[in-house]
mmCIF file with all atom_site columns, C-alpha atoms in Angstrom:
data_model
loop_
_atom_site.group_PDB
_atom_site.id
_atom_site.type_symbol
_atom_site.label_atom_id
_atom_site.label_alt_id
_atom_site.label_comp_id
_atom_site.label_asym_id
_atom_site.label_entity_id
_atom_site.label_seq_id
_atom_site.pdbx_PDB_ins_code
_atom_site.Cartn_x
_atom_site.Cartn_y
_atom_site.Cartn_z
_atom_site.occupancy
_atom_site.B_iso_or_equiv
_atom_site.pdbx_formal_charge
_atom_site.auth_seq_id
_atom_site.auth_comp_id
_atom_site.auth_asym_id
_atom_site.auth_atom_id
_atom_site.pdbx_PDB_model_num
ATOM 1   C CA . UNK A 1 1   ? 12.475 -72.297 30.498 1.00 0.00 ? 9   UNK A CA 1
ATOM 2   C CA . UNK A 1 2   ? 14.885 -73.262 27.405 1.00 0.00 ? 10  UNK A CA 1
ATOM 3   C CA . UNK A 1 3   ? 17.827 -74.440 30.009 1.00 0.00 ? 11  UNK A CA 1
ATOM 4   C CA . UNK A 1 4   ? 18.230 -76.561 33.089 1.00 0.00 ? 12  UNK A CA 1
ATOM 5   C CA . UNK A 1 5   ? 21.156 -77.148 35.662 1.00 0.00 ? 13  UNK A CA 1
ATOM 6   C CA . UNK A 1 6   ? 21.800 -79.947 33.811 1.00 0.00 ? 14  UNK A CA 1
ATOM 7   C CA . UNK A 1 7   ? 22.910 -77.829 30.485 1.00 0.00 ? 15  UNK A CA 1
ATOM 8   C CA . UNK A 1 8   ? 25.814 -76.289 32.209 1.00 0.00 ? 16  UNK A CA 1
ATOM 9   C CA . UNK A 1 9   ? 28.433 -78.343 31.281 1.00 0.00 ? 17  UNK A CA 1
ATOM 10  C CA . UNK A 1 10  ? 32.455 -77.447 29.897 1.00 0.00 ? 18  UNK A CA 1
ATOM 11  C CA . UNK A 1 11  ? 33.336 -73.959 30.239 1.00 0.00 ? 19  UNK A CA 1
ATOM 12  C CA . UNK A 1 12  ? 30.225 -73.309 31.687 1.00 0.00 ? 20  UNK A CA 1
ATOM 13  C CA . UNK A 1 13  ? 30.277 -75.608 34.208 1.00 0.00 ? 21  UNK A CA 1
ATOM 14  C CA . UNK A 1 14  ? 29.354 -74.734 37.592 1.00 0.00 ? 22  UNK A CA 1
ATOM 15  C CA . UNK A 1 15  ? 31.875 -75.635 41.038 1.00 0.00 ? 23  UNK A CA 1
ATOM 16  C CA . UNK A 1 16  ? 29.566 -77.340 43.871 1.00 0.00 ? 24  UNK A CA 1
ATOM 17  C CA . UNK A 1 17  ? 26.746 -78.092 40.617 1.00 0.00 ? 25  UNK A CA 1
ATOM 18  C CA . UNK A 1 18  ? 26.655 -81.597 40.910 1.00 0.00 ? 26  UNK A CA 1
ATOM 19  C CA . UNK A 1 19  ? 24.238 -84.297 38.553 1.00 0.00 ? 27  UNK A CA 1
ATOM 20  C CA . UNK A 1 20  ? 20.563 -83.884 40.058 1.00 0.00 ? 28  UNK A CA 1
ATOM 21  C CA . UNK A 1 21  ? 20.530 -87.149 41.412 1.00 0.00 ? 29  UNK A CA 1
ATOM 22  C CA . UNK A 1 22  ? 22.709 -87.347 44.140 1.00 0.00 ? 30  UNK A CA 1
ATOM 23  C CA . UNK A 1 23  ? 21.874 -86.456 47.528 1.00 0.00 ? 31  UNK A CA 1
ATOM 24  C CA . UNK A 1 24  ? 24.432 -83.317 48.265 1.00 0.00 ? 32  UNK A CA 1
ATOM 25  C CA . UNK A 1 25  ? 23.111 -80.370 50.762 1.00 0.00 ? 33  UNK A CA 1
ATOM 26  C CA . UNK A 1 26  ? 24.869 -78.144 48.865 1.00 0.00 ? 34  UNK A CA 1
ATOM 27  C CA . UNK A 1 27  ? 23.600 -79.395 45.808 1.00 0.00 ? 35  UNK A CA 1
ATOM 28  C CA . UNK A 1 28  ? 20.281 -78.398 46.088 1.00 0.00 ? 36  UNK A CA 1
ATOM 29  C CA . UNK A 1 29  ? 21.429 -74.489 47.489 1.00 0.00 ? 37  UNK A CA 1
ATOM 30  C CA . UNK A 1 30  ? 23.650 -74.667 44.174 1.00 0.00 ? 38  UNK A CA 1
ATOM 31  C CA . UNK A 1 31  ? 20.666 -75.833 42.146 1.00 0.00 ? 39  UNK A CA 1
ATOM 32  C CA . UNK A 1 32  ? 18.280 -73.503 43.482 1.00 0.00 ? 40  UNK A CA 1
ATOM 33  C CA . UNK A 1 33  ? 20.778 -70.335 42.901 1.00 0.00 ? 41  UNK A CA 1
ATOM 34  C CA . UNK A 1 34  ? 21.780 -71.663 39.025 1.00 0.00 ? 42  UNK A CA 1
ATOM 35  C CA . UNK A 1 35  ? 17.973 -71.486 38.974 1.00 0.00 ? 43  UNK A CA 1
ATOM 36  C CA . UNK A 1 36  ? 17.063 -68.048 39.931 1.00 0.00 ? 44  UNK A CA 1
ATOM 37  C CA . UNK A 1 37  ? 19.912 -66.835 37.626 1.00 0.00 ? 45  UNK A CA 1
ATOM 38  C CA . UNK A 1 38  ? 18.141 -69.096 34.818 1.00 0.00 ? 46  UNK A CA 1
ATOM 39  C CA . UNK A 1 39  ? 14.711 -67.572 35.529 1.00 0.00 ? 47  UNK A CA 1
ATOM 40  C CA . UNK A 1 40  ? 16.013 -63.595 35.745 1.00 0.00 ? 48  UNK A CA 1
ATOM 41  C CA . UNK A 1 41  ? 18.561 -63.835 33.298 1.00 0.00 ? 49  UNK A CA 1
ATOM 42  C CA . UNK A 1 42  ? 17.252 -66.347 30.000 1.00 0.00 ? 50  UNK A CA 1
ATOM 43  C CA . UNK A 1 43  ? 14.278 -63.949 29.158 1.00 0.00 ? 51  UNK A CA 1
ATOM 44  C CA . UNK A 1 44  ? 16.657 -60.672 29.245 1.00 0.00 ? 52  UNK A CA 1
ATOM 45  C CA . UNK A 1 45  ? 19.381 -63.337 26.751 1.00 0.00 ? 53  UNK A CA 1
ATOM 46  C CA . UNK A 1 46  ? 16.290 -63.521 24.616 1.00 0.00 ? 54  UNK A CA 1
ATOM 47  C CA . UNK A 1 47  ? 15.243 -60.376 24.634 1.00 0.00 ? 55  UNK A CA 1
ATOM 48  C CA . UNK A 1 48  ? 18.828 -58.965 23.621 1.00 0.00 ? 56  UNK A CA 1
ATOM 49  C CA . UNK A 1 49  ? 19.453 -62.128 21.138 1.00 0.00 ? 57  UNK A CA 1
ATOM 50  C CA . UNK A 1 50  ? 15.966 -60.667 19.117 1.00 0.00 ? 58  UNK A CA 1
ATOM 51  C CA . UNK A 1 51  ? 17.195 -57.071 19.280 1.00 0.00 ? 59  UNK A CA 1
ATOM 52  C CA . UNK A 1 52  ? 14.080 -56.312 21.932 1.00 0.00 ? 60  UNK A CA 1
ATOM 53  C CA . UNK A 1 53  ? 11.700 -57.230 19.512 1.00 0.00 ? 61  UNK A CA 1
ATOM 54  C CA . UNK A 1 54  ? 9.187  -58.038 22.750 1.00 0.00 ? 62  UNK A CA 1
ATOM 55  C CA . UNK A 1 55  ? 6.545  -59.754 19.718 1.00 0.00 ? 63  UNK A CA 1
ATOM 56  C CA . UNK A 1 56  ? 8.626  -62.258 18.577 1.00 0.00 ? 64  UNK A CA 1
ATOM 57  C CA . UNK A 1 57  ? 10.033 -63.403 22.615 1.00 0.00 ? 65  UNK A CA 1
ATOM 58  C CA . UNK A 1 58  ? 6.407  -63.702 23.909 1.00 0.00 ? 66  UNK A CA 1
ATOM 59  C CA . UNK A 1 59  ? 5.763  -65.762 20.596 1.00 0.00 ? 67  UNK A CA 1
ATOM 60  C CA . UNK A 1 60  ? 8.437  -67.803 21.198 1.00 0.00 ? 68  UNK A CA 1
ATOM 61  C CA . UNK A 1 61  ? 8.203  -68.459 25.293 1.00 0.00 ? 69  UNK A CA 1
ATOM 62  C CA . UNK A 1 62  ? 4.692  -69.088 24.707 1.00 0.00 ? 70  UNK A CA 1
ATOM 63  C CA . UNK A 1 63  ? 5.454  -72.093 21.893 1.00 0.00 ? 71  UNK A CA 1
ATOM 64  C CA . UNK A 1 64  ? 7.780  -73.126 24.450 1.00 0.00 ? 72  UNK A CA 1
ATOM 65  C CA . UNK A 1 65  ? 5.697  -73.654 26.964 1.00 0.00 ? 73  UNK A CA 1
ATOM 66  C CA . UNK A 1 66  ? 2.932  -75.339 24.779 1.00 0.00 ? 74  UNK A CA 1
ATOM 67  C CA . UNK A 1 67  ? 5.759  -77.599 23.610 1.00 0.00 ? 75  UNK A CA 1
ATOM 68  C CA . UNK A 1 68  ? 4.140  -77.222 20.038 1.00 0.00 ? 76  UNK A CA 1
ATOM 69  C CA . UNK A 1 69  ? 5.590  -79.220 17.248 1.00 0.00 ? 77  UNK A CA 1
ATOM 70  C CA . UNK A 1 70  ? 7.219  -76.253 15.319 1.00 0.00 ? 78  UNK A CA 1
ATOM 71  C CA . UNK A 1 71  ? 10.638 -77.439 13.586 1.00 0.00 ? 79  UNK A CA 1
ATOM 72  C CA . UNK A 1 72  ? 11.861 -74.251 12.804 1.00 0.00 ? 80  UNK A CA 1
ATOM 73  C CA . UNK A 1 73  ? 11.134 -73.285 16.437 1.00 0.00 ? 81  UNK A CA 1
ATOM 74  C CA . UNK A 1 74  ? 12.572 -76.866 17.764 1.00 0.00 ? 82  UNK A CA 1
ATOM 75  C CA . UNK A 1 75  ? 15.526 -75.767 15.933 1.00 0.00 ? 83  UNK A CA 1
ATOM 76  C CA . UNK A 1 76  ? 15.533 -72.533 17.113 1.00 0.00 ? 84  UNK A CA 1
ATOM 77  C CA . UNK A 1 77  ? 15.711 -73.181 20.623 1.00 0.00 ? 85  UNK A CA 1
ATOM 78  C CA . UNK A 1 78  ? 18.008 -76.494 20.775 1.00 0.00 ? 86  UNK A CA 1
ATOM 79  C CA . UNK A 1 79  ? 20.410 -73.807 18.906 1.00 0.00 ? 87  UNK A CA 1
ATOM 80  C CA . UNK A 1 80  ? 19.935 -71.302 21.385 1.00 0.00 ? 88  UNK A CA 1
ATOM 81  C CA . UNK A 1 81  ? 20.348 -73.914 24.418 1.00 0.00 ? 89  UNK A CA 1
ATOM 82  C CA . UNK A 1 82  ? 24.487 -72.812 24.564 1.00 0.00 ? 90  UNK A CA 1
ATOM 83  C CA . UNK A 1 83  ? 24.581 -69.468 24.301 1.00 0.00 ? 91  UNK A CA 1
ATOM 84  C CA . UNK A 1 84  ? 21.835 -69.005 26.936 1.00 0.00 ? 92  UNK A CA 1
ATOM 85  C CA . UNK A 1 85  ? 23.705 -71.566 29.217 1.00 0.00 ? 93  UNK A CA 1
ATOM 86  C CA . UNK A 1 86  ? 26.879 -69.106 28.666 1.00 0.00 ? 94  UNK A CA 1
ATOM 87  C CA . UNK A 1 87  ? 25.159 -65.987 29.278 1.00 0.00 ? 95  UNK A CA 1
ATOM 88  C CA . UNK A 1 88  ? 23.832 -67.406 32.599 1.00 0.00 ? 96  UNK A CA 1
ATOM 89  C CA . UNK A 1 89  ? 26.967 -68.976 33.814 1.00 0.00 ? 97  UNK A CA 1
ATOM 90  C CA . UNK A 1 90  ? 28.758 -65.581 32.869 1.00 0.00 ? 98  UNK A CA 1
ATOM 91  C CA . UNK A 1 91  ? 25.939 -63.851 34.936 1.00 0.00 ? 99  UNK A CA 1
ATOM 92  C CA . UNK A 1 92  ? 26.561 -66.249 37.882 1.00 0.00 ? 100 UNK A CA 1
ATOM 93  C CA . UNK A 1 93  ? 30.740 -66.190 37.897 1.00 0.00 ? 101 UNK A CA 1
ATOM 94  C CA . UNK A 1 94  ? 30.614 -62.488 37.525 1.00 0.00 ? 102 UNK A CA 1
ATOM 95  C CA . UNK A 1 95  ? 28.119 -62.333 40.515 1.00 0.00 ? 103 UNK A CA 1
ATOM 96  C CA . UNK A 1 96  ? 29.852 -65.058 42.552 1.00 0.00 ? 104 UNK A CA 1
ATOM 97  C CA . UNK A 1 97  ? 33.415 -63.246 41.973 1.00 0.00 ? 105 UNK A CA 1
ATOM 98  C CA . UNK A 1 98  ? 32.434 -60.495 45.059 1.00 0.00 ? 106 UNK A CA 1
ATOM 99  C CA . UNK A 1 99  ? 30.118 -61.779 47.776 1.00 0.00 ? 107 UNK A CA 1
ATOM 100 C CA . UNK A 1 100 ? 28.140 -59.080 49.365 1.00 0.00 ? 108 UNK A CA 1
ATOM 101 C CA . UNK A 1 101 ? 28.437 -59.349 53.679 1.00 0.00 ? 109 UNK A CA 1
ATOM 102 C CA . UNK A 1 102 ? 27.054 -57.137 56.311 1.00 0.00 ? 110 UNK A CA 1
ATOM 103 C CA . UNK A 1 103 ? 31.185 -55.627 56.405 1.00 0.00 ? 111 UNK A CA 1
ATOM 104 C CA . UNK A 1 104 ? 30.747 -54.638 52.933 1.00 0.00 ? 112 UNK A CA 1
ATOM 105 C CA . UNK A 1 105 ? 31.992 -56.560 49.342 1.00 0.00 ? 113 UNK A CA 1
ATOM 106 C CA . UNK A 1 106 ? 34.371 -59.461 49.906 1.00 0.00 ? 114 UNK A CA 1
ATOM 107 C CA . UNK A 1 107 ? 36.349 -61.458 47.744 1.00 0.00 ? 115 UNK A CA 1
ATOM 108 C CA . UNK A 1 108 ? 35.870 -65.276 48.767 1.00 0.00 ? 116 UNK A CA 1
ATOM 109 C CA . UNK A 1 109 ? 38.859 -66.924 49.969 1.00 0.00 ? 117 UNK A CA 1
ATOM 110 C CA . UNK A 1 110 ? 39.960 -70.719 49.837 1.00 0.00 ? 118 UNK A CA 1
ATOM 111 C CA . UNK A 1 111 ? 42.290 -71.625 52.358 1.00 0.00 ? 119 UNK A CA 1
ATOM 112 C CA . UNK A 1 112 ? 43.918 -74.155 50.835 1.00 0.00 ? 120 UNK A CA 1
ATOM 113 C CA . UNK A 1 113 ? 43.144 -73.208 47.092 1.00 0.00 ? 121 UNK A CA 1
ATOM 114 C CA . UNK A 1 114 ? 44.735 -71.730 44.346 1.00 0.00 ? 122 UNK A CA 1
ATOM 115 C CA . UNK A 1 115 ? 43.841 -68.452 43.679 1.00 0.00 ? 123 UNK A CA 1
ATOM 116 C CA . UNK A 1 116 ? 42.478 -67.779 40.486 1.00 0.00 ? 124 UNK A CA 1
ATOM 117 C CA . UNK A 1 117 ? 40.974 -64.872 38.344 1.00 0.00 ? 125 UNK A CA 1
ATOM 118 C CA . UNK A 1 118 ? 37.497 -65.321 36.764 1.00 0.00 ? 126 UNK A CA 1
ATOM 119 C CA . UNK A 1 119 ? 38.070 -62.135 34.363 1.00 0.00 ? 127 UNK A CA 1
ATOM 120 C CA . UNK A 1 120 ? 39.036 -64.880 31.667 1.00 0.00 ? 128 UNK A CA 1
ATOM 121 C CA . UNK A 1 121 ? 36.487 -67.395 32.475 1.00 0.00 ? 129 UNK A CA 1
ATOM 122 C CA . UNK A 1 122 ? 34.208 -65.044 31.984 1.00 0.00 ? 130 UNK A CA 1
ATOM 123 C CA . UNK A 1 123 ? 35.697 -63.854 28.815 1.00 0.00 ? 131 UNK A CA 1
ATOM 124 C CA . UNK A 1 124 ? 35.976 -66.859 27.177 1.00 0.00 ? 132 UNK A CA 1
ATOM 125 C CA . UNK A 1 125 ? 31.626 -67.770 27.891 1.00 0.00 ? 133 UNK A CA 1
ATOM 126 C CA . UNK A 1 126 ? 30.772 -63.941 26.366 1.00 0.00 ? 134 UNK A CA 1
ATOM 127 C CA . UNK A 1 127 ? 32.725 -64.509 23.728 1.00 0.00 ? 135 UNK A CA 1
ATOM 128 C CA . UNK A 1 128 ? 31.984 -68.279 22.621 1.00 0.00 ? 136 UNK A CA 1
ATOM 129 C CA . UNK A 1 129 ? 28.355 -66.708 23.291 1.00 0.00 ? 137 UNK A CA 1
ATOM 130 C CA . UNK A 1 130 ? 28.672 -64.088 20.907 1.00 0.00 ? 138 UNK A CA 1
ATOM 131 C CA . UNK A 1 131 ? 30.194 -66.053 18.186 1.00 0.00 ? 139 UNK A CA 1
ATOM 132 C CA . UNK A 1 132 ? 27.312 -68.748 18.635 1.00 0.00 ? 140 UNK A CA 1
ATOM 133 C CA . UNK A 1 133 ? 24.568 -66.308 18.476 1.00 0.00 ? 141 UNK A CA 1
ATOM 134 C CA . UNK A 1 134 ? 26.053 -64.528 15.539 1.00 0.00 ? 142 UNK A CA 1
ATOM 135 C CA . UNK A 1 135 ? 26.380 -68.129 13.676 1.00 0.00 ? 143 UNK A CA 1
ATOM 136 C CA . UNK A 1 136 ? 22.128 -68.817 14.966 1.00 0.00 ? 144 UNK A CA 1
ATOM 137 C CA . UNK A 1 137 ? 21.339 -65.594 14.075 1.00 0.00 ? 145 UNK A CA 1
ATOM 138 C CA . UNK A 1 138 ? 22.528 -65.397 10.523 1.00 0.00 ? 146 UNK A CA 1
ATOM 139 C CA . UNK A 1 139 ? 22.457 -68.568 9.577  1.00 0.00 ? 147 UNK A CA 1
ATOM 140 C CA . UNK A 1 140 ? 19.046 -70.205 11.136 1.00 0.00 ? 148 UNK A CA 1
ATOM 141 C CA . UNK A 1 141 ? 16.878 -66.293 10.609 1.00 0.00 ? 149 UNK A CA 1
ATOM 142 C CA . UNK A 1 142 ? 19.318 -65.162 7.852  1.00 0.00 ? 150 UNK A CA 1
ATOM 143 C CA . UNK A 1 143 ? 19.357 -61.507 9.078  1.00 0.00 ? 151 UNK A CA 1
ATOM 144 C CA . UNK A 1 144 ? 22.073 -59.471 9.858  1.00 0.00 ? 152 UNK A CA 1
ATOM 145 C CA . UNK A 1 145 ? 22.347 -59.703 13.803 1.00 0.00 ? 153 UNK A CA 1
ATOM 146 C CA . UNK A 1 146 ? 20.877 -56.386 15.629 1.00 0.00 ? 154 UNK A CA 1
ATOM 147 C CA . UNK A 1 147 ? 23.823 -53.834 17.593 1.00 0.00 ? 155 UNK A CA 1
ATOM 148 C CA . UNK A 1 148 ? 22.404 -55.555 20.955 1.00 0.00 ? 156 UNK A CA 1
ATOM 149 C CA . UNK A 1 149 ? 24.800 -56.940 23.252 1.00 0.00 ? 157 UNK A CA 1
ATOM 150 C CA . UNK A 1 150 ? 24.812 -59.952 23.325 1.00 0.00 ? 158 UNK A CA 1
ATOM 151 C CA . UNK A 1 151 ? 26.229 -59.378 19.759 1.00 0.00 ? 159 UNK A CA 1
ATOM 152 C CA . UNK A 1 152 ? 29.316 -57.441 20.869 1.00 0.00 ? 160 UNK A CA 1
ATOM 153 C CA . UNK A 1 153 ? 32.681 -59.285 21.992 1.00 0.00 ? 161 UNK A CA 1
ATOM 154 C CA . UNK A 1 154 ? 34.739 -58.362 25.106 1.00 0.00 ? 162 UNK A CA 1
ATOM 155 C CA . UNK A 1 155 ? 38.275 -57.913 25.925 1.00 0.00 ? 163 UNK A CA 1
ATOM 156 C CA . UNK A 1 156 ? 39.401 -59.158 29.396 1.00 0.00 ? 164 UNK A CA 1
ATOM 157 C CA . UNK A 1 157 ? 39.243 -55.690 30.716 1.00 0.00 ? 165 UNK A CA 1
ATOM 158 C CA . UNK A 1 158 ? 34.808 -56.012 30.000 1.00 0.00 ? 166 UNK A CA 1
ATOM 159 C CA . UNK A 1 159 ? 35.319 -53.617 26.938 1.00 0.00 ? 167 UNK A CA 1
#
């Protein structure tokens, strides 16, 4: 894969995500989840970002896991490392936002927290997303970027 826990960092940042190294049960169950939404959600980013062209992301997963020496691919990918990282987080705070219990859909809770929306959280990552792949797209394959979207920006109502 392109990203690790360790890439989500500012914005993207995930609560309870804590550096690899220390010893925190809910660390690992953190870890483990950021993981899952890595492994479902960075070959669907990919396969959006090259406007479905399914060639050119099985050309470029396999390089990446021959770790070739390719410096337009090298390039390629250390560009892409944010805007995957984004599109993940987004995926997890928009999943995380509801939790799913045998009563139904529930909105977590802190007792002694402030209350807070992640509509603009989540904003703010699809947008700084888009505008980083556009800048990847045309600058590093100088095309104009395909109507896919991970393209298109967002208001905070999702439109």
């Amino acid at each position: 894969m392109i990203v690790s826990t360790n890439d989500f960092r500012v914005e993207a940042q995930i609560p309870a995500l804590f550096p690899l190294e220390e010893n925190i049960p809910s660390n690992s169950i953190v870890s483990e989840r950021i993981q899952s939404f890595i492994d479902k959600y960075e070959p669907i980013f990919l396969y959006k970002f090259f406007g479905c062209d399914s060639d050119k992301v099985s050309e470029i997963l396999d390089y990446w896991r021959e770790g070739a020496g390719n410096a337009v691919y090298d390039e390629l990918l250390r560009k892409l490392k944010a805007p995957i990282v984004n599109y993940v987080a987004y995926q997890y705070f928009r999943n995380e936002t509801i939790v799913n219990t045998t009563i139904g859909g529930v909105v977590e809770q802190g007792e002694n927290g402030k209350k807070n929306s992640s509509i603009w959280l989540c904003t703010k990552l699809w947008n700084e997303m888009c505008e980083l792949n556009r800048m990847i797209y045309c600058i590093t394959l100088k095309e104009s970027c395909p109507n896919t979207e991970v393209f298109k920006y967002v208001n905070a109502m999702n439109l």
